[in-house]
Coordinates of C-alpha atoms and ligand atoms in Angstrom, one line a residue:
M30 CA -11.0 7.5 -32.9
K31 CA -9.6 10.0 -30.5
I32 CA -9.4 8.7 -26.9
S33 CA -8.5 10.6 -23.8
L34 CA -7.4 8.6 -20.8
V35 CA -8.0 10.6 -17.7
N36 CA -6.2 10.2 -14.4
M37 CA -7.8 12.4 -11.7
P38 CA -6.7 13.3 -8.1
W39 CA -5.7 11.8 -5.8
Q40 CA -3.4 9.5 -7.8
A41 CA 0.2 9.9 -6.6
L42 CA 2.1 12.7 -8.4
D43 CA 5.5 11.2 -8.5
Y44 CA 4.8 8.3 -10.8
P45 CA 2.6 7.8 -13.8
S46 CA -0.6 5.8 -14.0
L47 CA 0.3 2.2 -14.8
A48 CA -3.2 1.5 -16.0
C49 CA -3.2 4.4 -18.5
G50 CA 0.3 3.6 -19.6
I51 CA -0.6 -0.1 -20.4
L52 CA -3.8 0.9 -22.1
Q53 CA -1.9 3.3 -24.4
T54 CA 0.2 0.4 -25.5
V55 CA -2.7 -2.0 -25.9
I56 CA -4.6 0.6 -28.1
S57 CA -1.6 1.4 -30.1
K58 CA -1.1 -2.2 -31.0
L59 CA -4.6 -3.3 -31.6
R60 CA -6.1 0.0 -33.0
P61 CA -3.2 1.8 -34.6
N62 CA -5.3 4.4 -36.2
D63 CA -6.6 5.7 -32.9
E64 CA -5.1 8.8 -31.2
V65 CA -4.6 8.3 -27.6
L66 CA -4.1 11.2 -25.3
E67 CA -3.5 11.2 -21.5
Y68 CA -4.9 13.8 -19.2
H69 CA -3.1 13.9 -16.0
G70 CA -5.7 15.5 -13.9
N71 CA -3.7 14.8 -10.7
I72 CA -0.8 16.9 -11.9
K73 CA -3.1 19.6 -13.3
W74 CA -4.8 19.9 -9.9
A75 CA -1.4 20.1 -8.1
E76 CA -0.3 22.8 -10.6
Y77 CA -3.7 24.6 -10.1
L78 CA -3.4 24.7 -6.3
L79 CA 0.1 26.0 -6.5
E80 CA -0.8 28.7 -8.9
I81 CA -4.2 29.7 -7.4
T82 CA -2.7 29.9 -3.8
S83 CA 0.5 31.6 -4.9
G84 CA 2.4 28.6 -3.4
D85 CA 0.5 28.2 -0.2
I86 CA -0.9 24.8 -1.2
T87 CA 2.0 22.7 -2.7
P88 CA 2.4 19.1 -3.6
I89 CA 3.3 18.5 -0.1
E90 CA -0.2 19.3 0.9
Y91 CA -1.5 17.2 -2.0
N92 CA 0.5 14.2 -0.7
I93 CA -0.9 14.7 2.8
I94 CA -4.4 14.2 1.5
S95 CA -3.4 11.5 -1.0
D96 CA -1.4 9.4 1.4
N97 CA -3.3 9.7 4.6
T98 CA -7.0 10.3 4.3
F99 CA -8.3 7.3 2.3
Y100 CA -10.0 5.7 5.4
Y101 CA -12.1 8.8 6.0
G102 CA -12.5 9.8 2.3
A103 CA -11.3 13.3 2.6
G104 CA -9.9 13.4 -0.9
D105 CA -13.1 12.3 -2.3
W106 CA -15.0 14.8 -0.2
V107 CA -13.0 17.6 -1.7
F108 CA -14.7 16.8 -4.9
G109 CA -17.8 15.3 -3.2
I110 CA -20.8 15.2 -5.5
A111 CA -23.6 15.4 -2.9
E112 CA -25.1 18.7 -3.5
K113 CA -26.9 18.7 -0.1
D114 CA -23.5 18.6 1.5
R115 CA -22.1 21.2 -0.7
T116 CA -24.9 23.7 0.1
S117 CA -24.5 23.0 3.9
C118 CA -20.8 23.8 3.3
G119 CA -20.0 20.3 4.5
K120 CA -20.6 21.0 8.2
D121 CA -21.8 17.4 8.7
Y122 CA -18.6 16.0 7.4
I123 CA -16.4 18.4 9.2
G124 CA -18.3 17.4 12.4
Y125 CA -17.5 13.7 11.4
L126 CA -13.8 14.5 10.9
T127 CA -13.7 16.2 14.3
D128 CA -15.5 13.1 16.0
I129 CA -12.9 10.7 14.6
G130 CA -10.0 12.9 15.7
V131 CA -8.7 14.2 12.4
S132 CA -6.3 17.1 13.2
N133 CA -7.4 20.7 12.7
D134 CA -4.6 21.2 10.2
I135 CA -6.0 18.5 7.9
I136 CA -9.5 19.8 8.4
R137 CA -8.6 23.3 7.4
L138 CA -6.7 22.0 4.3
V139 CA -9.6 19.9 3.3
I140 CA -12.1 23.0 3.5
N141 CA -9.7 25.1 1.5
L142 CA -9.3 22.5 -1.1
R143 CA -13.0 22.0 -1.5
K144 CA -13.5 25.7 -2.1
L145 CA -11.2 25.4 -5.1
S146 CA -12.4 22.2 -6.6
N147 CA -15.5 23.6 -8.5
E148 CA -13.3 25.9 -10.6
F149 CA -10.9 23.2 -11.2
V150 CA -13.6 20.7 -12.3
E151 CA -14.7 23.3 -14.9
R152 CA -11.2 24.0 -16.1
S153 CA -10.4 20.3 -16.4
S154 CA -13.6 19.4 -18.2
R155 CA -12.9 22.1 -20.8
E156 CA -9.2 21.2 -21.2
I157 CA -10.1 17.6 -21.9
L158 CA -12.9 18.6 -24.3
S159 CA -10.5 21.0 -26.1
T160 CA -8.8 18.0 -27.7
K161 CA -12.2 16.8 -29.1
P162 CA -12.0 13.2 -27.9
D163 CA -14.6 10.7 -29.0
V164 CA -14.1 8.7 -25.9
V165 CA -13.0 9.8 -22.4
G166 CA -11.9 6.9 -20.3
F167 CA -11.5 7.5 -16.5
S168 CA -9.2 5.2 -14.6
T169 CA -10.4 5.2 -11.0
T170 CA -8.9 3.5 -7.9
F171 CA -8.9 4.5 -4.3
M172 CA -9.9 8.2 -3.9
Q173 CA -10.3 9.0 -7.6
N174 CA -14.1 8.5 -7.8
A175 CA -15.5 11.9 -6.9
A176 CA -13.0 13.9 -9.0
S177 CA -13.7 11.5 -11.9
L178 CA -17.5 11.7 -11.5
Q179 CA -17.5 15.5 -11.2
V180 CA -15.4 16.0 -14.5
A181 CA -17.3 13.2 -16.3
K182 CA -20.5 14.8 -15.3
R183 CA -19.4 18.3 -16.5
I184 CA -18.0 16.8 -19.7
K185 CA -21.4 15.2 -20.5
E186 CA -23.3 18.5 -19.8
I187 CA -21.0 20.5 -22.3
S188 CA -20.7 17.8 -24.8
S189 CA -23.4 15.1 -24.8
G190 CA -22.0 13.2 -27.7
T191 CA -18.6 12.5 -25.9
T192 CA -18.6 8.9 -24.6
I193 CA -17.7 8.5 -21.1
V194 CA -16.1 5.2 -19.8
F195 CA -15.2 4.3 -16.3
G196 CA -12.8 1.5 -15.3
G197 CA -10.2 0.5 -12.7
G198 CA -10.3 -0.9 -9.1
N199 CA -13.3 1.2 -8.0
C200 CA -15.3 -0.4 -10.8
D201 CA -14.8 -4.0 -9.7
D202 CA -17.8 -6.2 -9.2
Q203 CA -20.9 -4.6 -7.6
Q204 CA -19.1 -1.3 -7.4
G205 CA -19.1 -0.9 -11.2
L206 CA -22.8 -1.7 -11.4
A207 CA -23.6 0.9 -8.8
L208 CA -21.5 3.5 -10.6
H209 CA -23.3 2.8 -13.8
R210 CA -26.7 2.7 -12.3
N211 CA -26.5 5.8 -10.2
F212 CA -24.6 8.2 -12.6
P213 CA -26.3 8.1 -16.0
F214 CA -23.6 10.3 -17.5
I215 CA -21.3 7.3 -17.4
D216 CA -22.0 5.4 -20.7
F217 CA -19.9 2.4 -20.0
V218 CA -18.3 0.8 -17.1
V219 CA -15.6 -1.8 -17.7
R220 CA -15.4 -4.1 -14.7
G221 CA -12.3 -6.2 -14.1
E222 CA -9.0 -6.1 -15.9
G223 CA -9.2 -3.8 -19.0
E224 CA -6.5 -5.0 -21.3
E225 CA -8.7 -7.1 -23.4
T226 CA -12.0 -5.5 -22.8
F227 CA -11.2 -1.9 -23.3
P228 CA -10.1 -2.2 -26.9
Q229 CA -13.1 -4.5 -27.5
L230 CA -15.3 -1.7 -26.2
L231 CA -13.7 0.8 -28.5
D232 CA -14.5 -1.6 -31.4
A233 CA -18.0 -1.8 -30.4
I234 CA -18.4 1.9 -30.0
E235 CA -17.1 2.4 -33.5
S236 CA -19.3 -0.2 -35.0
G237 CA -22.3 0.2 -32.7
N238 CA -22.4 -3.5 -32.2
G239 CA -21.0 -6.3 -30.0
F240 CA -21.4 -4.7 -26.6
E241 CA -23.2 -7.9 -25.3
Q242 CA -20.0 -9.9 -25.9
I243 CA -17.7 -7.8 -23.8
M244 CA -17.1 -9.5 -20.4
G245 CA -18.0 -7.4 -17.3
L246 CA -19.3 -4.4 -19.4
C247 CA -22.1 -2.3 -18.0
W248 CA -23.9 -0.6 -20.9
R249 CA -27.4 0.6 -22.1
N250 CA -29.1 -1.0 -25.0
R251 CA -31.1 0.7 -27.8
E252 CA -34.2 0.9 -25.3
K253 CA -31.9 2.7 -22.8
Q254 CA -32.1 -0.4 -20.5
I255 CA -29.1 -1.0 -18.4
V256 CA -27.3 -4.2 -19.3
H257 CA -24.6 -5.8 -17.1
N258 CA -22.5 -8.5 -18.9
E259 CA -21.1 -11.1 -16.5
Q260 CA -17.7 -10.3 -15.2
S261 CA -15.0 -12.7 -16.5
K262 CA -13.8 -15.4 -14.0
H263 CA -10.6 -15.8 -15.9
P264 CA -7.9 -13.2 -15.3
V265 CA -6.1 -11.7 -18.2
P266 CA -2.9 -13.9 -18.8
I267 CA 0.0 -11.8 -17.7
W268 CA 1.8 -12.2 -21.1
K269 CA -1.0 -10.3 -22.6
V270 CA -0.2 -7.3 -20.4
P271 CA 2.3 -5.1 -22.4
E272 CA 4.9 -2.7 -21.2
P273 CA 3.4 0.7 -20.4
I274 CA 4.1 4.0 -22.3
Y275 CA 4.9 6.9 -20.0
D276 CA 5.9 9.5 -22.6
S277 CA 3.2 12.1 -21.8
Y278 CA 3.6 11.8 -18.0
F279 CA 7.4 12.5 -18.1
E280 CA 6.9 15.2 -20.8
M281 CA 4.4 16.9 -18.5
I282 CA 6.2 16.5 -15.2
N283 CA 9.6 17.6 -16.4
Q284 CA 8.0 21.0 -17.5
S285 CA 5.7 21.3 -14.6
P286 CA 6.0 24.0 -11.9
I287 CA 5.6 21.2 -9.3
R288 CA 8.6 19.4 -10.6
G289 CA 10.8 20.9 -7.9
Y290 CA 8.6 19.2 -5.2
I291 CA 8.7 15.7 -6.5
E292 CA 11.2 13.0 -7.7
P293 CA 9.6 11.2 -10.6
K294 CA 9.6 7.4 -10.5
L295 CA 8.9 4.6 -12.9
T296 CA 6.2 2.0 -12.1
F297 CA 6.2 -1.6 -13.2
E298 CA 4.2 -4.6 -12.6
G299 CA 6.1 -7.9 -12.1
A300 CA 3.0 -9.9 -10.9
R301 CA -0.8 -9.6 -10.3
G302 CA -2.8 -11.2 -7.5
C303 CA -1.3 -12.8 -4.5
W304 CA 0.1 -16.2 -4.2
W305 CA -0.3 -16.2 -0.4
G306 CA -4.0 -15.0 -0.7
E307 CA -4.6 -17.9 -3.1
K308 CA -3.7 -20.3 -0.3
S309 CA -4.9 -18.4 2.8
Q310 CA -6.0 -14.9 2.2
C311 CA -5.3 -12.5 5.1
T312 CA -8.6 -12.0 6.8
F313 CA -8.6 -8.2 6.6
C314 CA -7.3 -7.9 3.0
G315 CA -9.4 -6.8 0.0
L316 CA -6.5 -5.6 -2.0
N317 CA -6.8 -7.9 -5.0
G318 CA -10.4 -7.2 -5.5
S319 CA -12.3 -10.0 -7.2
S320 CA -9.3 -11.6 -8.7
M321 CA -6.7 -13.2 -6.3
A322 CA -5.2 -15.4 -9.0
F323 CA -1.5 -15.0 -9.0
R324 CA 0.4 -14.5 -12.3
S325 CA 3.9 -13.2 -12.7
K326 CA 5.9 -11.9 -15.7
D327 CA 8.9 -13.5 -17.5
P328 CA 11.9 -12.1 -15.6
E329 CA 13.8 -11.5 -18.8
L330 CA 11.2 -9.4 -20.3
L331 CA 10.7 -7.5 -17.1
V332 CA 14.3 -6.6 -16.9
S333 CA 14.4 -5.5 -20.4
T334 CA 11.2 -3.4 -19.9
I335 CA 12.8 -1.8 -16.9
E336 CA 16.1 -1.2 -18.7
S337 CA 14.6 0.5 -21.8
A338 CA 12.3 2.6 -19.6
V339 CA 15.2 3.7 -17.4
K340 CA 17.1 4.8 -20.5
K341 CA 14.1 6.4 -22.2
Y342 CA 12.8 8.3 -19.2
Q343 CA 16.3 8.8 -17.5
T344 CA 14.8 7.8 -14.2
L345 CA 16.5 5.3 -11.7
D346 CA 13.7 5.1 -9.0
V347 CA 11.5 2.2 -9.7
I348 CA 8.3 1.2 -7.9
M349 CA 7.1 -2.4 -8.4
V350 CA 3.4 -2.3 -7.8
D351 CA 3.0 -6.1 -7.2
N352 CA 1.1 -6.8 -3.9
I353 CA 3.6 -9.5 -3.2
I354 CA 6.9 -10.5 -4.8
D355 CA 7.0 -13.7 -6.7
T356 CA 9.4 -16.0 -4.7
K357 CA 10.8 -17.3 -8.1
F358 CA 12.1 -13.8 -8.7
F359 CA 14.8 -14.4 -6.0
S360 CA 16.5 -16.9 -8.4
T361 CA 15.5 -15.2 -11.7
L362 CA 14.8 -11.5 -11.6
L363 CA 16.9 -10.3 -8.7
P364 CA 20.2 -11.8 -9.9
K365 CA 19.7 -10.1 -13.2
L366 CA 19.0 -6.8 -11.6
R367 CA 22.0 -7.2 -9.3
D368 CA 24.3 -7.8 -12.4
D369 CA 22.8 -4.9 -14.3
D370 CA 24.9 -1.8 -14.6
W371 CA 22.1 0.6 -13.5
D372 CA 22.1 2.0 -10.0
L373 CA 18.5 1.5 -9.6
R374 CA 16.6 2.4 -6.4
M375 CA 13.7 -0.1 -6.3
H376 CA 10.7 -0.4 -4.1
Y377 CA 9.1 -3.9 -3.6
E378 CA 6.2 -5.3 -1.6
V379 CA 7.2 -8.7 0.0
K380 CA 6.0 -11.3 2.4
S381 CA 7.7 -10.7 5.8
N382 CA 8.9 -14.3 6.3
L383 CA 12.0 -13.6 4.2
S384 CA 15.2 -15.3 5.0
E385 CA 18.4 -13.3 5.8
E386 CA 19.8 -14.5 2.4
Q387 CA 16.6 -13.1 0.6
V388 CA 17.0 -9.8 2.4
S389 CA 20.6 -9.6 1.1
M390 CA 19.5 -10.5 -2.4
L391 CA 17.0 -7.8 -2.4
K392 CA 19.6 -5.2 -1.3
D393 CA 22.1 -6.6 -3.9
A394 CA 19.4 -6.2 -6.5
K395 CA 19.2 -2.4 -5.7
V396 CA 16.0 -2.7 -3.8
F397 CA 16.3 0.0 -1.1
H398 CA 12.8 0.1 0.3
I399 CA 10.3 -2.8 1.1
Q400 CA 6.8 -3.0 2.4
P401 CA 6.7 -6.3 4.1
G402 CA 3.2 -6.5 5.5
I403 CA 4.4 -7.0 9.1
E404 CA 1.2 -5.9 10.6
S405 CA 1.9 -7.2 14.2
L406 CA 4.5 -8.5 16.4
N407 CA 2.4 -11.0 18.2
T408 CA 2.2 -14.4 16.8
R409 CA -1.3 -15.1 18.2
V410 CA -2.6 -12.0 16.5
L411 CA -0.8 -12.8 13.2
K412 CA -2.4 -16.3 13.3
L413 CA -5.8 -14.7 13.8
M414 CA -5.3 -12.6 10.6
K415 CA -3.8 -15.7 8.8
K416 CA -0.7 -13.8 7.9
G417 CA 1.4 -16.9 7.8
V418 CA 4.2 -15.4 9.6
T419 CA 5.2 -15.2 13.4
G420 CA 6.2 -12.3 15.6
T421 CA 9.7 -13.8 15.7
Q422 CA 10.0 -13.7 12.0
N423 CA 8.9 -10.1 11.8
I424 CA 11.5 -9.1 14.5
K425 CA 14.2 -10.9 12.5
L426 CA 13.3 -9.2 9.4
L427 CA 13.4 -5.8 10.9
R428 CA 16.9 -6.7 12.3
W429 CA 18.2 -7.9 9.0
C430 CA 16.8 -4.8 7.2
E431 CA 18.6 -2.7 9.7
E432 CA 21.9 -4.5 9.1
S433 CA 21.4 -4.1 5.4
N434 CA 20.2 -0.5 5.3
L435 CA 16.9 -1.6 3.7
D436 CA 14.3 0.9 4.4
V437 CA 11.0 -0.6 5.6
S438 CA 7.4 0.7 5.6
W439 CA 4.8 -1.0 7.9
N440 CA 1.8 -0.4 9.9
Y441 CA 0.7 -1.9 13.3
L442 CA -2.8 -3.2 12.8
Y443 CA -5.2 -4.0 15.6
G444 CA -8.9 -4.8 16.2
F445 CA -9.0 -8.4 15.2
P446 CA -11.8 -10.6 16.4
G447 CA -10.3 -12.9 19.0
E448 CA -7.4 -10.8 19.9
E449 CA -6.9 -10.0 23.7
Q450 CA -5.4 -7.3 25.8
T451 CA -2.6 -9.7 26.9
D452 CA -1.5 -10.0 23.3
Y453 CA -0.9 -6.3 23.4
D454 CA 0.4 -6.0 27.0
D455 CA 3.2 -8.3 26.0
I456 CA 4.2 -6.2 23.0
I457 CA 3.7 -2.8 24.7
S458 CA 6.1 -3.8 27.5
Q459 CA 8.8 -4.7 25.0
I460 CA 8.5 -1.8 22.5
S461 CA 11.3 0.3 24.2
S462 CA 13.6 -2.7 23.4
L463 CA 12.9 -2.2 19.7
H464 CA 13.8 1.5 19.3
H465 CA 16.8 0.6 17.1
L466 CA 14.6 -1.2 14.6
H467 CA 12.5 0.4 12.0
P468 CA 9.2 1.5 13.6
P469 CA 5.8 1.3 12.0
A470 CA 4.2 4.4 10.7
G471 CA 1.6 4.1 13.4
A472 CA -1.2 1.9 14.7
T473 CA -4.6 1.6 13.0
R474 CA -7.8 -0.3 13.8
I475 CA -8.5 -2.6 10.9
A476 CA -11.2 -1.5 8.4
L477 CA -13.8 -3.8 6.9
E478 CA -12.8 -3.9 3.2
R479 CA -14.9 -5.3 0.4
F480 CA -13.5 -8.5 -1.0
S481 CA -11.8 -9.4 2.3
P482 CA -12.6 -12.7 4.2
Y483 CA -14.1 -10.5 7.0
F484 CA -16.4 -8.9 4.5
E485 CA -17.4 -12.2 2.8
D486 CA -17.9 -14.1 6.0
S487 CA -19.4 -12.5 9.0
S488 CA -18.9 -15.7 11.1
L489 CA -15.1 -14.6 11.2
G490 CA -16.3 -11.9 13.7
L491 CA -16.9 -8.6 12.1
T492 CA -20.6 -7.7 11.4
N493 CA -21.0 -5.4 8.5
L494 CA -23.0 -2.2 9.5
G495 CA -23.1 -0.8 6.1
A496 CA -21.0 1.5 3.9
A497 CA -18.6 3.5 6.0
K498 CA -20.1 6.6 7.4
F499 CA -18.2 9.1 5.4
Y500 CA -19.7 7.8 2.0
R501 CA -23.0 9.5 2.9
Y502 CA -21.2 12.9 2.8
L503 CA -19.8 12.1 -0.7
Y504 CA -22.9 10.9 -2.5
E505 CA -26.7 11.5 -2.3
L506 CA -27.6 7.8 -2.5
S507 CA -29.6 5.5 -0.4
D508 CA -27.8 3.3 2.2
N509 CA -28.4 0.3 -0.1
E510 CA -26.7 2.1 -3.1
L511 CA -23.9 3.4 -1.0
A512 CA -23.2 -0.2 0.3
E513 CA -23.0 -1.3 -3.4
M514 CA -20.6 1.3 -4.3
A515 CA -18.4 1.4 -1.2
Y516 CA -15.0 -0.2 -0.7
L517 CA -14.9 0.4 3.1
F518 CA -17.6 -0.6 5.6
D519 CA -18.3 0.2 9.3
A520 CA -18.3 -3.0 11.4
T521 CA -18.9 -3.9 15.0
R522 CA -15.8 -3.2 17.1
Q523 CA -13.7 -6.3 17.9
G524 CA -10.5 -6.9 19.7
I525 CA -8.7 -4.4 22.1
D526 CA -10.5 -1.3 23.3
E527 CA -9.3 2.2 22.7
Q528 CA -7.5 2.5 26.0
V529 CA -5.2 -0.3 25.1
A530 CA -4.9 1.0 21.6
L531 CA -3.9 4.4 23.0
R532 CA -1.2 2.8 25.2
L533 CA 0.1 1.0 22.0
K534 CA 0.1 4.3 20.0
R535 CA 1.9 6.1 22.7
E536 CA 4.7 3.6 22.8
L537 CA 4.9 3.6 19.0
E538 CA 5.2 7.4 19.2
K539 CA 8.2 7.0 21.4
W540 CA 9.7 4.4 19.1
I541 CA 9.2 6.6 16.0
K542 CA 10.9 9.5 17.9
N543 CA 13.8 7.6 19.2
Y544 CA 14.6 5.4 16.2
P545 CA 16.7 7.9 14.3
T546 CA 19.3 8.0 17.1
S547 CA 19.0 4.6 18.5
T548 CA 21.4 1.6 18.0
L549 CA 21.9 -1.7 19.6
E550 CA 25.1 -3.4 18.2
Y551 CA 27.0 -6.4 19.1
F552 CA 30.8 -7.0 18.8
A553 CA 32.7 -10.3 19.3
L554 CA 35.5 -9.9 21.9
P555 CA 38.5 -12.3 22.3
G556 CA 37.9 -15.4 24.3
G557 CA 34.4 -15.9 23.0
Q558 CA 33.0 -13.0 24.9
L559 CA 30.4 -10.5 23.4
L560 CA 30.1 -6.8 23.9
I561 CA 26.7 -5.2 23.3
E562 CA 26.6 -1.4 23.0
D563 CA 23.3 -0.1 23.8
R564 CA 22.7 3.4 22.3
R565 CA 19.0 3.3 22.4
M566 CA 17.5 6.5 23.4
P567 CA 17.3 7.6 26.2
N568 CA 19.5 5.1 27.8
Q569 CA 23.0 4.4 26.8
K570 CA 24.9 1.4 28.3
E571 CA 27.3 -1.4 27.5
Y572 CA 27.0 -5.0 28.4
I573 CA 29.7 -7.7 28.2
I574 CA 28.6 -11.3 28.0
E575 CA 31.6 -12.9 29.6
N576 CA 30.6 -16.5 29.8
P577 CA 31.4 -17.9 26.2
I578 CA 28.6 -20.3 26.4
L579 CA 26.0 -17.5 27.1
A580 CA 27.8 -15.4 24.4
R581 CA 27.1 -18.3 22.1
A582 CA 23.6 -18.5 23.3
Y583 CA 23.1 -14.8 22.4
I584 CA 24.3 -15.6 18.8
E585 CA 22.1 -18.7 18.5
L586 CA 19.1 -16.7 19.6
F587 CA 19.3 -14.5 16.5
N588 CA 17.4 -17.4 14.8
G589 CA 14.6 -17.1 17.4
L590 CA 14.5 -20.2 19.5
T591 CA 12.7 -21.8 22.4
I592 CA 14.7 -22.5 25.6
S593 CA 14.6 -26.2 25.0
S594 CA 16.0 -26.0 21.4
L595 CA 18.6 -23.4 22.5
S596 CA 19.7 -25.8 25.2
K597 CA 20.1 -28.7 22.9
K598 CA 22.2 -26.6 20.5
L599 CA 24.5 -25.5 23.4
I600 CA 24.9 -29.0 24.7
S601 CA 25.8 -30.2 21.3
Q602 CA 28.6 -27.7 21.3
F603 CA 29.7 -27.5 25.0
G604 CA 28.4 -30.7 26.6
H605 CA 26.1 -30.8 29.7
Q606 CA 27.6 -27.8 31.4
E607 CA 25.4 -25.8 33.8
A608 CA 25.0 -22.8 31.4
C609 CA 23.6 -25.1 28.7
L610 CA 20.8 -26.5 30.9
E611 CA 17.2 -25.3 30.5
D612 CA 16.7 -24.0 34.1
F613 CA 19.8 -21.9 34.0
L614 CA 19.1 -20.5 30.5
S615 CA 15.5 -19.8 31.3
S616 CA 16.6 -17.4 34.1
W617 CA 19.4 -15.9 32.0
I618 CA 17.1 -15.3 29.1
N619 CA 14.5 -13.6 31.2
S620 CA 17.3 -11.2 32.5
Q621 CA 18.1 -10.4 28.9
V622 CA 14.5 -9.8 28.1
N623 CA 14.4 -7.4 31.1
L624 CA 17.4 -5.5 29.8
G625 CA 15.8 -5.2 26.4
L626 CA 18.4 -7.3 24.7
V627 CA 16.2 -10.2 23.7
F628 CA 12.6 -10.1 22.4
R629 CA 10.0 -12.6 23.8
D630 CA 7.3 -13.9 21.5
R631 CA 5.5 -16.4 23.6
E632 CA 7.9 -19.4 24.1
R633 CA 10.4 -18.1 21.5
F634 CA 13.2 -15.7 22.1
T635 CA 15.1 -13.6 19.7
S636 CA 18.3 -11.5 20.1
L637 CA 17.8 -8.0 19.2
A638 CA 21.3 -6.5 18.8
T639 CA 22.5 -5.9 15.1
K640 CA 25.8 -6.3 13.5
P641 CA 27.7 -3.1 13.6
N642 CA 26.7 -0.9 10.5
A643 CA 28.9 2.1 9.7
Q644 CA 26.8 3.0 6.7
R645 CA 23.6 3.1 8.7
I646 CA 21.1 5.6 7.0
R647 CA 17.9 6.3 8.9
I648 CA 14.8 7.1 6.9
V649 CA 11.6 7.5 8.9
G650 CA 8.1 8.0 7.5
Ligands
SF4_2 S1 -2.4 -8.7 2.7 FE1 -0.7 -9.1 1.3 S2 -0.2 -11.3 1.6 FE2 -2.2 -11.0 2.6 S3 -3.7 -11.5 1.0 FE3 -3.4 -9.3 0.9 S4 -1.9 -9.1 -0.7 FE4 -1.7 -11.2 -0.1

């Protein structure tokens, strides 16, 4: 059989599809006589845009849509399959974008892209069919649905005998049923992980039998009735997930006219699921779909997979797609990567309660960028979202990352049921003290995501009002069907109002603006004194803590302490001197908070200055 694995926009351009790469390996092992092709519809779309607009729409614009518009579905709308919306030129959707405050630049871009999408869908469908595949398999996650549906529909119109299969995150659970039910040109939907079921499906297609035994499969029987096999409750064992093949991506990207705009990277999977979510799923998180079960790979195998891919594809940038790093990797994988000869540049998602030693280990293992799920700096709000970390821990992490030149991506989330204005007043008043630490990309009201605890249990405080409004501009389906297919939902607003959110956003904007030129560093002086050089914009000052007990107190506060525990520590070192006593420390610490040298997280206090760092590199965004 000839199988075409298709990866449509808006998958990122700078790395290959892990899902398609893994399926290639699986098929080549289990069905060696099959020919597997990959169609990189995302790269083709970026090339098409560059060509047709004579360079006006580049991969930079592609990334703007791909990285920033998921929560209002602009990427999907570009390929939207609602005819009604197409004929009305999408006026309703544009009105919606205006109402929610999307910038005119993005609106103009989205309109232009949409005008070009019909021609691309036609071109794409014919290109895929030109290789005469028996089966075309679409991998769809995030904003890949509409482009995949449009191309699948056109392929079926041109070649009714070509079998269309959908799989990927957008097909999980009810979403897969809804896709199969509402789009009859999709022959099969593979729900859940596909490493075992996709090759089984190919066997069944070839023999015409055995569809009923494939877990999670949506199919039609001889009477054309829709059949949904139960989705497996048992996740695929991680040892059954082979290393991906990325040959066709690198062959294509290295020859592509968009190559000059992007730096290709490798993607690997060290683990699936989330070990924290197994214990206490963050209330807003739907990331792991219907399978939270945590599984991680053999570190030896992982290192050898990375090494051979680095050699083969001549690429040192590596993205680990794990939702959370396995804590065991700190003693297994990371030391191996540290001792490796390769000058890798790795990206990892981690939990934010790392220790200082773990931050150093990441850095030593050539991790240069982490996504630590900081989400908030307020312990009460972090508790509401069951994040399992405190504001103090988050501040410490930001400080250690600054000292280690470890780049950080994070977002400030708000809108949690039970949060109060005072939780934010406290943070907003202290943000100017943080300008030397890595800022969040912005602040966002949480969305109601399928599979999240807020979605599953309305008693947690968010009432589901149905599929997010933008879906009605993408599909001509009833509200019920949209709700079956959607990942994002509208919900009753909870938590802080928009005025408080605006104050937060304004402070974050100043933080983002000032970060590249702000430092706050401390230096030990003779006699136990401490010099703190404050080069945070727009103020520049120097402070000397002359009293050695208070200088010591400042050092102790790097750990984030209450006044009483600080006092105990100082008494154990200096005896019952006045500067060690709680009353004295209380007023001194408050003065340090007012100077922006110490961060207050309820009853805990954390020193903010960092060790001097001559190699400081600032990357923002
Ligand atoms: S937000 Fe991160 S840590 Fe929390 S459940 Fe989701 S994947 Fe796990």
